[in-house]
Coordinates of C-alpha atoms and ligand atoms in Angstrom, one line a residue:
M1 CA -32.9 -22.2 88.6
R2 CA -31.0 -24.2 91.5
F3 CA -27.4 -23.1 92.6
T4 CA -26.1 -26.6 91.5
D5 CA -27.1 -26.2 88.0
G6 CA -24.3 -26.8 85.1
L7 CA -21.8 -27.2 88.2
V8 CA -22.8 -31.2 88.6
D9 CA -22.2 -31.4 85.0
A10 CA -18.9 -29.4 84.8
Q11 CA -17.5 -31.8 88.0
T12 CA -18.4 -34.8 86.0
A13 CA -16.2 -33.9 83.1
W14 CA -13.4 -32.9 85.6
F15 CA -13.8 -36.6 87.4
A16 CA -13.7 -38.5 83.9
R17 CA -10.3 -36.4 82.8
L18 CA -8.6 -37.1 86.5
D19 CA -9.6 -40.8 86.7
P20 CA -11.4 -43.2 84.3
M21 CA -12.3 -45.3 87.5
L22 CA -14.1 -42.5 89.0
P23 CA -18.2 -42.1 88.9
A24 CA -20.2 -39.1 87.9
A25 CA -20.5 -36.5 90.2
V26 CA -24.1 -36.1 92.0
H27 CA -26.1 -33.5 93.5
P28 CA -24.9 -32.5 96.8
P29 CA -27.3 -33.5 99.9
D30 CA -28.9 -30.6 101.6
G31 CA -27.0 -28.6 104.0
D32 CA -25.6 -24.8 104.4
V33 CA -24.4 -23.8 100.6
I34 CA -21.0 -22.0 100.7
T35 CA -20.4 -20.2 97.5
A36 CA -17.2 -18.2 96.1
A37 CA -16.1 -16.1 93.2
L38 CA -13.2 -17.1 91.4
P39 CA -10.5 -14.8 89.5
S40 CA -11.9 -16.1 86.0
G41 CA -15.4 -14.8 87.0
E42 CA -17.0 -18.1 87.3
R43 CA -18.0 -19.6 90.8
A44 CA -17.5 -22.2 93.2
A45 CA -19.8 -23.8 95.6
G46 CA -20.4 -26.5 98.0
V47 CA -22.8 -27.6 100.8
V48 CA -21.8 -28.4 104.1
V49 CA -23.8 -30.8 106.2
A50 CA -23.4 -31.3 110.0
S51 CA -24.1 -34.4 111.3
T52 CA -23.7 -35.8 115.2
L53 CA -22.9 -39.4 115.8
S54 CA -23.8 -41.5 118.8
P55 CA -20.9 -43.0 120.7
E56 CA -23.0 -46.2 120.4
S57 CA -22.9 -46.3 116.8
T58 CA -20.7 -48.7 114.1
P59 CA -19.1 -45.5 112.6
S60 CA -18.2 -43.9 115.9
L61 CA -15.3 -46.4 115.4
W62 CA -13.9 -44.2 113.0
S63 CA -15.1 -41.1 112.9
A64 CA -15.5 -37.8 115.3
L65 CA -18.5 -37.8 117.3
R66 CA -19.4 -34.5 115.4
V67 CA -19.0 -33.9 111.6
W68 CA -18.8 -31.1 109.3
E69 CA -18.7 -32.6 105.9
L70 CA -18.2 -30.4 103.0
H71 CA -19.6 -31.5 99.5
P72 CA -17.4 -29.4 96.9
L73 CA -19.0 -28.7 93.3
V74 CA -15.9 -26.9 92.0
G75 CA -14.9 -29.2 89.1
A76 CA -11.5 -28.5 87.8
A77 CA -10.9 -25.1 89.8
G78 CA -12.1 -23.2 92.7
M79 CA -11.2 -25.6 95.8
P80 CA -8.6 -23.1 97.4
E81 CA -11.3 -20.3 97.1
L82 CA -14.1 -22.5 98.3
L83 CA -12.0 -24.0 101.6
T84 CA -11.5 -20.3 102.2
Q85 CA -15.1 -19.6 102.5
W86 CA -15.7 -23.1 104.6
Q87 CA -13.1 -21.9 107.3
L88 CA -14.8 -18.5 107.4
M89 CA -18.1 -20.5 108.2
M90 CA -16.2 -22.8 111.0
S91 CA -14.6 -19.9 112.4
R92 CA -18.2 -19.0 113.5
R93 CA -19.3 -22.2 114.7
S94 CA -17.8 -23.5 118.5
P95 CA -17.0 -27.5 117.8
G96 CA -16.0 -29.6 120.6
A97 CA -12.9 -31.7 120.9
D98 CA -14.6 -34.8 119.4
S99 CA -15.1 -33.1 116.4
S100 CA -13.9 -33.1 112.7
C101 CA -14.2 -31.3 109.2
L102 CA -14.3 -34.0 106.4
V103 CA -14.3 -33.9 102.6
T104 CA -13.6 -36.5 100.4
W105 CA -12.1 -35.8 96.9
P106 CA -10.5 -37.8 94.1
S107 CA -7.1 -38.7 95.0
R108 CA -5.4 -37.9 91.9
D109 CA -6.3 -34.1 92.1
A110 CA -2.8 -32.8 93.0
R111 CA -4.0 -29.3 92.9
A112 CA -6.9 -29.6 95.5
T113 CA -4.0 -31.9 97.2
Q114 CA -2.4 -28.7 97.7
A115 CA -5.1 -26.6 98.8
F116 CA -6.3 -29.3 101.2
L117 CA -2.9 -29.1 102.9
A118 CA -2.5 -25.4 103.2
H119 CA -5.8 -25.5 105.1
G120 CA -4.8 -27.7 107.6
L121 CA -6.5 -30.6 106.4
V122 CA -5.0 -34.2 106.5
P123 CA -5.2 -37.6 104.4
L124 CA -6.7 -39.7 106.9
S125 CA -8.1 -42.2 104.9
T126 CA -8.1 -43.5 101.3
L127 CA -10.5 -45.1 99.5
A128 CA -8.6 -47.9 97.4
I129 CA -9.9 -50.4 94.5
R130 CA -8.6 -53.4 93.0
T131 CA -10.1 -54.5 89.6
G132 CA -7.6 -57.1 88.2
P133 CA -7.9 -60.9 88.5
P134 CA -7.3 -62.6 91.9
V135 CA -3.7 -63.7 92.4
L136 CA -3.1 -67.3 93.4
S137 CA -0.8 -67.4 96.7
P138 CA -1.2 -71.1 97.9
G139 CA 0.5 -72.1 101.3
A140 CA -0.2 -74.0 104.5
L141 CA -3.0 -71.6 105.9
T142 CA -6.4 -73.0 106.5
V143 CA -8.9 -70.6 105.3
R144 CA -12.8 -70.7 106.1
R145 CA -15.7 -68.9 106.3
A146 CA -16.3 -67.6 110.3
R147 CA -19.1 -68.8 112.2
T148 CA -20.9 -67.5 115.0
T149 CA -19.2 -69.9 117.2
D150 CA -15.7 -68.5 116.5
M151 CA -17.2 -65.0 117.6
E152 CA -14.5 -65.0 120.7
V153 CA -11.2 -65.7 118.1
A154 CA -12.9 -63.4 115.4
L155 CA -13.3 -60.5 118.3
A156 CA -9.9 -60.5 119.4
L157 CA -8.5 -60.5 115.6
A158 CA -10.8 -57.5 114.8
T159 CA -9.9 -55.9 118.3
A160 CA -6.2 -56.2 117.4
E161 CA -6.9 -54.5 114.2
L162 CA -8.6 -51.3 116.0
E163 CA -5.9 -51.1 118.7
Y164 CA -3.4 -50.8 116.1
S165 CA -5.5 -48.7 113.5
A166 CA -6.1 -46.2 116.4
Q167 CA -2.3 -45.5 116.4
V168 CA -2.0 -44.8 112.9
G169 CA -5.0 -43.7 111.8
G170 CA -8.8 -42.5 112.0
T171 CA -9.8 -45.4 114.4
V172 CA -11.2 -44.0 117.4
L173 CA -11.3 -46.5 120.7
R174 CA -14.5 -45.7 122.0
A175 CA -15.6 -46.8 126.0
G176 CA -18.0 -49.2 123.8
S177 CA -15.6 -50.1 121.3
R178 CA -15.5 -53.9 122.1
R179 CA -19.8 -54.2 122.2
I180 CA -20.2 -52.3 119.4
K181 CA -17.2 -54.4 117.2
E182 CA -18.7 -57.3 118.6
A183 CA -22.4 -56.6 117.4
A184 CA -21.5 -55.5 114.0
L185 CA -19.0 -58.4 113.4
G186 CA -21.7 -61.0 115.0
R187 CA -24.6 -59.5 112.3
H188 CA -22.3 -59.8 109.3
I189 CA -21.1 -63.5 110.1
A190 CA -24.8 -64.5 111.2
Q191 CA -26.3 -62.8 107.9
G192 CA -23.7 -65.1 106.0
D193 CA -21.7 -62.2 104.5
P194 CA -18.0 -63.2 103.8
V195 CA -15.9 -63.3 106.8
F196 CA -13.1 -65.0 106.6
L197 CA -10.9 -67.3 109.3
A198 CA -7.2 -68.2 108.5
E199 CA -5.8 -70.9 110.6
R200 CA -2.5 -72.0 111.0
D201 CA -1.7 -75.6 112.6
G202 CA -5.2 -75.0 114.1
I203 CA -4.9 -71.8 115.5
A204 CA -6.5 -68.6 114.4
V205 CA -4.2 -66.3 112.9
A206 CA -5.8 -64.2 110.5
L207 CA -9.5 -62.3 109.9
A208 CA -10.9 -60.8 106.8
E209 CA -14.5 -58.9 107.2
C210 CA -16.1 -58.5 103.8
W211 CA -19.3 -58.0 102.5
F212 CA -20.9 -57.0 99.2
S213 CA -21.8 -53.5 98.3
D214 CA -23.9 -52.6 95.0
S215 CA -23.2 -49.5 93.6
T216 CA -26.8 -48.8 91.7
A217 CA -28.4 -45.6 90.6
G218 CA -29.6 -43.9 93.8
S219 CA -27.3 -45.5 96.1
W220 CA -24.9 -44.1 98.4
S221 CA -21.9 -46.5 96.6
E222 CA -22.6 -44.9 93.2
T223 CA -21.4 -41.8 94.7
R224 CA -17.9 -43.3 95.3
L225 CA -17.6 -46.6 92.8
P226 CA -18.9 -47.2 89.0
H227 CA -22.1 -49.0 88.9
G228 CA -21.9 -53.1 89.4
R229 CA -21.2 -55.5 92.1
W230 CA -18.1 -54.4 94.4
G231 CA -16.7 -56.7 97.3
Y232 CA -15.9 -54.4 100.2
V233 CA -13.1 -55.6 102.4
N234 CA -13.9 -53.8 106.0
S235 CA -11.0 -55.0 108.0
L236 CA -8.1 -57.2 107.6
S237 CA -6.0 -58.3 111.0
V238 CA -3.1 -60.5 111.0
T239 CA -2.2 -61.7 114.7
P240 CA 0.8 -59.6 115.9
D241 CA 3.3 -62.4 115.8
A242 CA 2.5 -63.8 112.7
R243 CA 2.6 -60.3 110.6
G244 CA 5.1 -60.1 107.7
T245 CA 5.1 -64.0 107.2
G246 CA 2.9 -64.4 104.3
V247 CA -0.3 -64.8 106.2
G248 CA -2.4 -61.6 105.0
R249 CA -1.2 -62.1 101.3
E250 CA -2.3 -65.9 101.3
L251 CA -5.5 -64.9 103.3
M252 CA -6.4 -62.4 100.7
S253 CA -5.7 -64.7 97.6
V254 CA -8.6 -66.5 99.0
V255 CA -10.9 -63.7 99.5
H256 CA -10.5 -62.6 96.0
Q257 CA -11.2 -65.5 94.6
E258 CA -14.2 -66.2 96.9
L259 CA -15.4 -62.6 96.3
A260 CA -14.8 -62.9 92.3
R261 CA -16.8 -66.5 92.5
A262 CA -19.7 -64.5 94.1
G263 CA -19.8 -62.1 91.3
A264 CA -17.5 -59.3 92.9
E265 CA -14.6 -59.1 90.8
R266 CA -13.8 -55.7 91.5
T267 CA -13.4 -54.9 95.4
F268 CA -12.4 -51.9 97.6
L269 CA -11.3 -51.0 101.0
Y270 CA -10.3 -47.9 103.2
F271 CA -6.6 -47.8 104.4
N272 CA -4.9 -45.2 106.6
P273 CA -1.9 -43.6 104.6
P274 CA -0.3 -43.2 108.0
N275 CA -0.1 -47.3 108.6
P276 CA 3.1 -48.3 107.5
L277 CA 2.2 -52.0 107.4
S278 CA -1.4 -51.6 105.5
T279 CA -0.2 -49.0 103.0
V280 CA 2.5 -51.3 101.2
F281 CA 0.2 -54.4 101.9
W282 CA -2.2 -53.2 99.8
A283 CA -0.1 -51.6 97.0
R284 CA 1.4 -55.1 96.9
Q285 CA -2.3 -56.7 96.6
G286 CA -3.1 -54.4 93.7
Y287 CA -4.9 -51.5 95.6
R288 CA -4.6 -48.3 94.5
P289 CA -6.4 -45.1 95.6
L290 CA -9.8 -43.4 94.3
W291 CA -10.7 -41.1 96.9
T292 CA -9.0 -39.4 99.5
I293 CA -10.7 -38.3 102.7
W294 CA -9.4 -35.3 104.0
E295 CA -9.9 -34.2 107.9
T296 CA -9.2 -31.7 110.6
R297 CA -9.7 -33.6 113.9
P298 CA -10.9 -31.3 115.7
A299 CA -13.1 -29.3 113.5
S300 CA -11.7 -25.9 114.6
A301 CA -8.1 -26.9 113.1
L302 CA -9.1 -26.2 109.7
R303 CA -7.4 -22.8 108.9
Ligands
COA401 C1 -1.6 -55.1 107.3 C2 -1.7 -57.1 107.6 C3 -3.1 -57.3 107.3 C4 -0.7 -57.1 106.2 O1 -0.6 -58.8 106.8 P1 1.0 -59.5 106.7 O2 0.6 -60.8 107.0 O3 1.4 -58.8 107.9 O4 1.5 -59.4 105.5 P2 2.3 -60.4 104.6 O5 3.2 -61.1 105.2 O6 1.1 -60.9 104.0 O7 2.9 -59.5 103.4 C5 2.3 -59.5 102.1 C6 3.5 -58.7 101.2 O8 3.4 -57.4 102.0 C7 4.8 -56.9 102.4 N1 4.5 -56.4 103.5 C8 3.9 -56.7 104.3 N2 4.2 -56.0 105.4 C9 5.3 -55.4 105.1 C10 6.1 -54.3 105.6 N3 5.9 -53.8 107.0 N4 7.0 -53.6 104.7 C11 7.3 -54.0 103.9 N5 6.6 -54.7 103.0 C12 5.3 -55.5 103.6 C13 5.5 -58.3 102.1 O9 6.6 -58.1 101.7 C14 4.9 -59.1 101.1 O10 5.2 -58.6 99.9 P3 5.2 -59.8 98.9 O11 3.9 -60.1 98.6 O12 5.8 -59.5 97.4 O13 6.2 -61.1 99.0 C15 -1.0 -57.0 109.0 O14 0.5 -56.5 109.1 C16 -1.7 -56.2 109.8 O15 -2.4 -57.2 110.5 N6 -1.6 -55.4 110.4 C17 -2.0 -54.8 111.8 C18 -3.7 -54.1 111.2 C19 -3.9 -53.7 109.8 O16 -2.8 -52.6 109.6 N7 -5.0 -53.8 109.0 C20 -5.1 -53.5 107.9 C21 -5.8 -52.4 108.3 S1 -6.5 -51.5 106.3

């Protein structure tokens, strides 16, 4: 008998009660198993996966380099007990400064939220979804697909977003940030992903970097999203002088229409709850939290 038997189904049932947009729970990946006995006599379990990123990799722009990620199998109860066991386990590790403890959990699980906060975890990002029809917002902006010849302005806009997000969220400015971002953005533009540039009077004022994500059986996406084709908004940046003047709204109106035309009527993105601009903006755009990514940075801050 596997230790996960019964727990995955119980967790799926709990997710369905919490939020109709959550996909079914999946078996956790291989890693260090932790278990906890509950006062009810039941048990909670989880798998902790340790990973190391290269400072030259794209995920290093939003992640610590050494990550301990907990995959809980607790269903409706057991998060407080499991987190206590996790903390015990981490107290025997020696994480460096560029490290984190990370756990992704349904945003609407208020009782688990209380447990995460009690253990020093911070809601550093939210995976939010939008499932309604595009809202039209016509204006004077010219929105077009970005081309490889636009790299210089596109990169300047993407860098402005990184710099802002590093102050108010999980983005990490690395020595090679610009180079890493240039390579990723260049790849997406070159392979024809939906990357949009907005211009006002011929001057680039905003960039939306998007692509498609198919949630299918066995894919990473199905651990986060119901099956189907999703549009993913990786980054949105409005030049500092033009913020708050309707540029973001007008650009996203085109983006949502274009993604829907290509078969992605539903879209998702990550935002940082401490970001005072994007939180209000994405709510106005019809996005709502599905998953919260809780972190301590460094990993030793788990208490
Ligand atoms: C977040 C961002 C993309 C929003 O674009 P924007 O052009 O400034 O936003 P808009 O002027 O189009 O505002 C659209 C709506 O959000 C509201 N809004 C935007 N910023 C707001 C703020 N700081 N406070 C209150 N409301 C705000 C507007 O009132 C408007 O509401 P409406 O649709 O009812 O009229 C832009 O501010 C930005 O680039 N910020 C820095 C980078 C960043 O945070 N990117 C997102 C990372 S996830």
